[in-house]
Amino acid sequence: MEGTSFVPLSGAEIEEYLRGQAERLAHALRSDPFDPAIAREVGASLVGQHFTGSGTLERTLGLVGPWWPVLRAKAAAQGHDPDVWLERVSALTGALAAGYAEALRRRTLDEQEAIHAAVLVARDNAEHALHTSEARFRAVFDQAAIGIGIGDVDGNVIDVNQAMTTMFAASVEEMCKRQVRDFMHAGDTDHMWKLYDELVTGERDHFALEKQFENADGETLWTHLSLSLVRDSKGNPEYQVCMLEDVTDRHRLHTRLRHQAMHDQLTGLPNRALFVERLTAAFEHPGPGDRVGLCYLDLDGFKVVNDSLGHDVGDQLLVAVARRLSRYAGQAGHLMARMGGDEFVILVEHSTGTGQVVALADGVFAALREPFRIRGHDLTVTASIGIVERPVAGTSPADTLRAADITLYWAKSDGRGRWTVFDTDRNDREVARYTLSAEMPAALHHGEFYVDYQPLVSLADGGVLGVEALVRWRHPRNGLVGPDRFIGLAEETGLIVPLGMHVLEQACREARRWQDLEPDSAPFISVNLAERQCREPGLVRQVERVLAETGLDPGRLQFELTESQIMSTDGGPLERLRELAAMGIRIAIDDFGTGYSNLAYLRRLPVCELKIAGSFVEGLRQPGDSDPVDGRIVASLVELAHAIGLTVTAEGIETAVQAERLRAIGCDAGQGWYFSRPGPPDRIEGMLAGVKEPG
C-alpha cells in the first residue's frame, strides 16, 4: 500500500505493522471454527493507523484476489471442498472492507459533528465574538475535506465550499444559481424529500442518508448526506447546512463485493443467496392469482466425472453446463442460479401454470442433449429435475424450496434423466414415513415393539411343529402399526439390526418356556432374519449370547430368509449362515417360489426348509381342480424340495380345503389363519396343551 496514504511511521515500522495484520488474516482463514470478525478488526486498525488514502482499500483488496486460484488448487489437492475455501476468502474480504468502511465513516462523522458544533457555536456566540467565530467557521468551511453548502429555507443555495465545487465539477457561482430541488435525482425516494420538507418547515432539525447526485460531467455521484437546520434567536428556521461525504468509491466497492457475495465464483451464475433473495421478494407483495414455479435440477452421475477425469474437468463441465442453461433460461426471462455442487435451479416468477414449467424442463433436456467437449473428452450430460408450480398465496419461500428439493429426490429415485412434478399426497406419505422412521429408535427404547406368534402345524396329525415370531408396533398415538409400514423403514435406517435382536431375545425366552413345558415335543421358534442382519460381523456371537442367556436348545431356533435374499448371499454373510447351521440352528427360505432360485446352488446352501409363498396356495381354496396350474406348481416345488432333503411349509392357508389338498400333495406343514391367527404366547401354550382355538 506504499504511496496510498501518509502515516507517521517509518518504512520498517509500516512493514512490521502490515505483516502482523496479514498474519492475523491468514490465521483467521485457517481457523476452525471460522470467524471473519478478525478481518473487520484489521480493516478498522488500518484506519486507526491513518491508512486512509483514496487507493488504500482498493489496493488492499487487490492483494487478496490472487489467493483464490492458489487456495482452490490447494483445497482440491487436500481433498477439501474448494467452495468452502473460496467462501472463507470472500467472507474475510467483505469483513475487512466493512470494518475499514465503518471506521472511516466514524472518523468522517466525528469531523461532521465538529463542523456542526462550530456552526452552532458561531450562532450562539455571534453577539460576543462575531469576528472570531466567523473566522473559525470560514476556516473550517473552506478547508474541510467534505462538501459543505448553505442555503436558506426557501431552497436557494447561498454558499458552497471548495470541496463541494470539486464534487459537482462546477464553480461557486454556478452552484449558487441553483435551487436545492434542482439536485433531485431519479433514484431519490419520496421519503427522502418528505424528510427535507419537514426540516425546512422546522418539524425536524437534522437527518442523514445516502443520496445519488449527478455532477456537471454527467457522472453519478454517491454521497452520504447530512442536512441540518439552523434557527434564528427566536427559534425560527433560518438556514439549512448541507454536508456531503463522497462515498462513490465505497459504493462501487460495496457493489462489487455484493456481486461477489451473490454470485458463484466458478460459473458466474447467481448463487443460493441471490436466488433465495429473489424467491423471497416474489412472495412479499403478491398480486391476486400470482403463481411461482421452480425447476430444481441435478446432473446425473456428475461424481463419476470428478472421480474419473479429475475435478478440473468437472469444474469446466459445470461452467459449460451453466453457460448453456443460463443462455436458455435468460432467453425465457428467468433467473437461473447454482445452488452448489452440480445442482442448479430456475425461478419462474409470475408462472402461468404447471405446463409452462414442464415445458421449461423439457427445454433443459433439449439444451443438454448435445455433448460437451471438455479437455478432449466428449461428455454427455443428463439431469433429473424436480418441478414445483403453485400459487404464491398460502405458502412460503422455504416451503416452496423444500418441496422442489424433495421432488428432485423423487426424480432421481424414480430413474434419473426425467422430471417429476411435486405431488402433495406423495409428500404427505413421505412425511408420514419420515415421522415413523424418526420415532422408531425411541419406540424400541420405550418397549413399544412386541412379538406375536403364529404356529406352523403338521398337515399329517395337526401337531404344532414350530412357531413364527412376528414383530408388532403399538404406537402411543397411531395405535397398532403393521409391519408392512415399518419393517422397510427399519431396513433402510439400519434399525432392523437392534430391532431384530430385540425380537430374537423375546422369542427365545418364550421358546425356552415352551421347552420347559414340553421337553420332548416343544416347537421350534422361527425368527425372520433381514439381509442387513446377515451382513453384521457380530451376528453369530450375538446369537450365541442369546442362546446362552435363555438356555434354548439351538435345534429349536430357526431363521427365515427370503428367497431373493438367500440366493444373493455370498462371502461373509454366507459364512455366517453356515456357522449358524453348524451350531444346529435351522435355516428356512421364506416366500419360496416368488424369485428365480437356482436349485443346483440351493443344494449347497445350509437350508433345511422351504416355505411356499401364499400366492400359490390361494389357487387351492376350492375342492377339485379350480386352479390346476397352482396345484401342479406346488406339487413340483414339494417334490423338488423333498428330493434335496428339505421339508416344506405352505403359508397363507385359510380353509380346510386348502389344508387337505396341500396334505394330499405332500406338504409337511402349514401356516395360516385356518390354524391360528398371530397372537400372544399364551395362545401357543393352549395349543400345546390341546386346547382348541375358538373358530
XYZ file of N, CA and C in Angstrom, residues 289-396:
324
model
N -53.854 -14.006 -7.631
C -53.603 -15.066 -8.596
C -52.151 -15.269 -8.964
N -51.223 -14.550 -8.308
C -49.798 -14.712 -8.619
C -49.341 -16.139 -8.325
N -48.538 -16.678 -9.229
C -48.016 -18.029 -9.082
C -46.496 -17.999 -9.269
N -45.838 -19.041 -8.781
C -44.392 -19.144 -8.909
C -44.028 -20.584 -9.262
N -42.961 -20.754 -10.028
C -42.533 -22.101 -10.412
C -41.030 -22.256 -10.234
N -40.607 -23.487 -9.916
C -39.186 -23.801 -9.776
C -38.865 -25.049 -10.583
N -37.727 -25.009 -11.267
C -37.117 -26.205 -11.865
C -35.821 -26.445 -11.111
N -35.813 -27.433 -10.250
C -34.627 -27.742 -9.442
C -33.951 -28.947 -10.089
N -32.745 -28.751 -10.635
C -32.128 -29.837 -11.395
C -30.767 -30.224 -10.834
N -30.450 -31.478 -11.031
C -29.195 -32.065 -10.574
C -28.627 -32.898 -11.722
N -27.333 -32.749 -11.999
C -26.705 -33.506 -13.077
C -26.526 -34.958 -12.647
N -26.964 -35.888 -13.478
C -26.872 -37.316 -13.149
C -25.434 -37.804 -13.312
N -24.945 -38.500 -12.295
C -23.634 -39.140 -12.404
C -22.470 -38.186 -12.489
N -22.622 -36.954 -12.006
C -21.528 -35.993 -12.115
C -20.316 -36.419 -11.297
N -20.543 -37.105 -10.196
C -19.426 -37.541 -9.348
C -18.466 -38.439 -10.127
N -19.002 -39.210 -11.067
C -18.147 -40.096 -11.859
C -17.152 -39.273 -12.681
N -17.586 -38.116 -13.182
C -16.687 -37.256 -13.961
C -15.540 -36.778 -13.074
N -15.869 -36.304 -11.885
C -14.828 -35.843 -10.964
C -13.871 -36.967 -10.595
N -14.438 -38.139 -10.295
C -13.607 -39.252 -9.826
C -12.730 -39.824 -10.938
N -13.245 -39.841 -12.171
C -12.507 -40.493 -13.253
C -11.627 -39.527 -14.046
N -12.101 -38.296 -14.260
C -11.357 -37.351 -15.099
C -10.729 -36.214 -14.307
N -11.075 -36.096 -13.039
C -10.478 -35.060 -12.203
C -11.402 -33.870 -11.991
N -11.158 -33.145 -10.894
C -12.010 -32.009 -10.542
C -11.885 -30.868 -11.535
N -10.728 -30.735 -12.164
C -10.578 -29.646 -13.129
C -11.519 -29.837 -14.313
N -11.599 -31.069 -14.830
C -12.539 -31.362 -15.917
C -13.976 -31.184 -15.413
N -14.223 -31.640 -14.178
C -15.564 -31.471 -13.613
C -15.963 -30.022 -13.510
N -15.018 -29.170 -13.067
C -15.313 -27.738 -12.961
C -15.605 -27.132 -14.334
N -14.794 -27.496 -15.315
C -15.010 -26.962 -16.657
C -16.348 -27.426 -17.238
N -16.735 -28.650 -16.898
C -18.040 -29.139 -17.352
C -19.165 -28.331 -16.702
N -19.029 -28.027 -15.409
C -20.038 -27.215 -14.730
C -20.146 -25.835 -15.365
N -19.005 -25.252 -15.709
C -19.012 -23.932 -16.355
C -19.736 -24.003 -17.697
N -19.454 -25.052 -18.483
C -20.086 -25.191 -19.797
C -21.589 -25.418 -19.665
N -21.988 -26.268 -18.718
C -23.415 -26.519 -18.482
C -24.103 -25.229 -18.040
N -23.478 -24.507 -17.110
C -24.064 -23.267 -16.612
C -24.242 -22.257 -17.742
N -23.233 -22.151 -18.618
C -23.308 -21.187 -19.722
C -24.465 -21.547 -20.659
N -24.601 -22.832 -20.968
C -25.639 -23.244 -21.916
C -27.038 -23.069 -21.312
N -27.197 -23.502 -20.072
C -28.521 -23.415 -19.447
C -28.884 -21.977 -19.103
N -27.877 -21.168 -18.726
C -28.151 -19.768 -18.417
C -28.632 -19.034 -19.660
N -28.028 -19.351 -20.818
C -28.460 -18.741 -22.071
C -29.908 -19.120 -22.372
N -30.241 -20.406 -22.129
C -31.606 -20.869 -22.404
C -32.601 -20.205 -21.459
N -32.284 -20.186 -20.152
C -33.209 -19.598 -19.174
C -33.324 -18.094 -19.364
N -32.186 -17.442 -19.704
C -32.214 -16.000 -19.896
C -33.082 -15.595 -21.063
N -33.068 -16.372 -22.141
C -33.914 -16.065 -23.292
C -35.392 -16.098 -22.917
N -35.720 -16.974 -21.950
C -37.111 -17.061 -21.496
C -37.413 -16.050 -20.391
N -36.391 -15.277 -19.976
C -36.599 -14.243 -18.962
C -36.623 -14.760 -17.546
N -35.973 -15.885 -17.278
C -35.996 -16.479 -15.945
C -34.620 -16.424 -15.297
N -34.615 -16.358 -13.972
C -33.366 -16.375 -13.212
C -32.891 -17.809 -13.050
N -31.602 -18.030 -13.335
C -31.007 -19.338 -13.092
C -29.864 -19.171 -12.112
N -29.803 -20.056 -11.108
C -28.777 -19.972 -10.074
C -28.133 -21.332 -9.856
N -26.884 -21.284 -9.402
C -26.213 -22.517 -8.972
C -26.374 -22.634 -7.465
N -26.961 -23.752 -7.036
C -27.244 -23.938 -5.608
C -26.076 -24.562 -4.871
N -25.079 -25.043 -5.618
C -23.942 -25.711 -5.006
C -23.707 -27.046 -5.679
N -22.427 -27.469 -5.748
C -22.127 -28.739 -6.382
C -22.606 -28.760 -7.816
N -23.378 -29.792 -8.162
C -23.914 -29.902 -9.527
C -25.416 -29.663 -9.540
N -25.910 -28.850 -8.601
C -27.333 -28.530 -8.514
C -27.582 -27.098 -8.998
N -28.610 -26.939 -9.829
C -28.997 -25.638 -10.370
C -30.511 -25.483 -10.193
N -30.970 -24.244 -10.220
C -32.410 -24.007 -10.109
C -32.792 -22.848 -11.025
N -33.969 -22.964 -11.626
C -34.524 -21.893 -12.471
C -35.794 -21.392 -11.797
N -35.861 -20.083 -11.599
C -37.016 -19.455 -10.951
C -37.928 -18.868 -12.021
N -39.195 -19.282 -11.967
C -40.207 -18.760 -12.902
C -41.155 -17.880 -12.094
N -40.951 -16.563 -12.180
C -41.844 -15.631 -11.498
C -43.080 -15.385 -12.371
N -44.198 -15.187 -11.712
C -45.472 -14.953 -12.416
C -45.762 -16.105 -13.384
N -45.639 -17.311 -12.880
C -45.876 -18.502 -13.703
C -47.314 -18.533 -14.193
N -47.493 -19.085 -15.391
C -48.841 -19.197 -15.963
C -49.456 -20.574 -15.718
N -48.712 -21.464 -15.058
C -49.253 -22.794 -14.777
C -48.167 -23.857 -14.847
N -48.520 -25.069 -14.416
C -47.559 -26.170 -14.408
C -47.029 -26.459 -15.801
N -47.882 -26.315 -16.799
C -47.464 -26.596 -18.173
C -46.276 -25.751 -18.599
N -46.232 -24.505 -18.163
C -45.113 -23.633 -18.532
C -43.801 -24.155 -17.939
N -43.842 -24.600 -16.678
C -42.614 -25.065 -16.014
C -42.197 -26.427 -16.573
N -43.176 -27.270 -16.908
C -42.849 -28.556 -17.531
C -42.181 -28.333 -18.888
N -42.709 -27.385 -19.662
C -42.095 -27.074 -20.956
C -40.669 -26.553 -20.765
N -40.461 -25.788 -19.701
C -39.120 -25.290 -19.390
C -38.176 -26.453 -19.090
N -38.661 -27.443 -18.329
C -37.845 -28.622 -18.011
C -37.507 -29.406 -19.271
N -38.483 -29.558 -20.164
C -38.202 -30.242 -21.435
C -37.143 -29.479 -22.233
N -37.189 -28.158 -22.147
C -36.187 -27.348 -22.835
C -34.795 -27.541 -22.250
N -34.720 -27.760 -20.942
C -33.434 -28.045 -20.297
C -32.850 -29.340 -20.852
N -33.704 -30.374 -20.952
C -33.229 -31.646 -21.520
C -32.714 -31.446 -22.946
N -33.434 -30.648 -23.719
C -33.017 -30.404 -25.103
C -31.690 -29.642 -25.146
N -31.521 -28.692 -24.226
C -30.285 -27.905 -24.203
C -29.084 -28.756 -23.823
N -29.309 -29.803 -23.045
C -28.215 -30.667 -22.597
C -27.930 -31.810 -23.568
N -28.773 -31.963 -24.573
C -28.667 -33.149 -25.438
C -27.340 -33.191 -26.201
N -26.857 -32.048 -26.649
C -25.595 -32.013 -27.387
C -24.435 -32.246 -26.425
N -23.515 -33.180 -26.707
C -22.391 -33.457 -25.800
C -21.519 -32.220 -25.596
N -20.802 -32.198 -24.476
C -19.887 -31.108 -24.156
C -18.452 -31.574 -24.450
N -17.704 -30.717 -25.127
C -16.305 -31.034 -25.438
C -15.426 -30.381 -24.378
N -14.876 -31.190 -23.462
C -14.080 -30.679 -22.356
C -12.724 -31.375 -22.351
N -11.668 -30.610 -22.552
C -10.296 -31.132 -22.489
C -10.119 -32.412 -23.316
N -10.656 -32.422 -24.509
C -10.509 -33.583 -25.376
C -11.499 -34.692 -25.127
N -12.424 -34.505 -24.179
C -13.438 -35.520 -23.869
C -14.804 -35.035 -24.349
N -15.547 -35.909 -25.008
C -16.936 -35.630 -25.355
C -17.809 -36.178 -24.236
N -18.387 -35.294 -23.431
C -19.130 -35.694 -22.239
C -20.623 -35.459 -22.448
N -21.391 -36.526 -22.299
C -22.851 -36.439 -22.395
C -23.421 -36.250 -21.000
N -24.297 -35.288 -20.865
C -24.856 -34.934 -19.560
C -26.364 -35.110 -19.585
N -26.884 -35.769 -18.566
C -28.334 -35.818 -18.344
C -28.617 -35.223 -16.977
N -29.873 -34.909 -16.743
C -30.249 -34.276 -15.481
C -31.564 -34.837 -14.981
N -31.745 -34.754 -13.683
C -33.031 -35.033 -13.058
C -33.585 -33.704 -12.558
N -34.892 -33.499 -12.705
C -35.488 -32.200 -12.395
C -36.708 -32.382 -11.497
N -36.729 -31.634 -10.415
C -37.907 -31.544 -9.561
C -38.667 -30.279 -9.894
N -39.966 -30.394 -10.158
C -40.789 -29.252 -10.586
C -41.813 -28.929 -9.498
N -41.848 -27.654 -9.124
C -42.877 -27.152 -8.219
C -43.516 -25.942 -8.873
N -44.834 -25.927 -8.949
C -45.570 -24.792 -9.506
C -46.811 -24.619 -8.661
N -46.993 -23.441 -8.100
C -48.101 -23.255 -7.146
C -48.451 -21.772 -7.007
N -49.628 -21.483 -6.421
C -49.959 -20.088 -6.113
C -49.025 -19.569 -5.018
N -48.728 -18.275 -5.068
C -47.878 -17.677 -4.042
C -48.609 -17.640 -2.710
N -49.890 -17.314 -2.746
C -50.667 -17.239 -1.513
C -50.780 -18.617 -0.866
N -50.673 -18.640 0.446
C -50.870 -19.885 1.183
C -49.622 -20.716 1.366
N -48.481 -20.225 0.905
C -47.239 -20.971 1.102
C -46.121 -19.980 1.397
N -44.890 -20.444 1.411
C -43.761 -19.582 1.752
C -42.575 -19.952 0.882
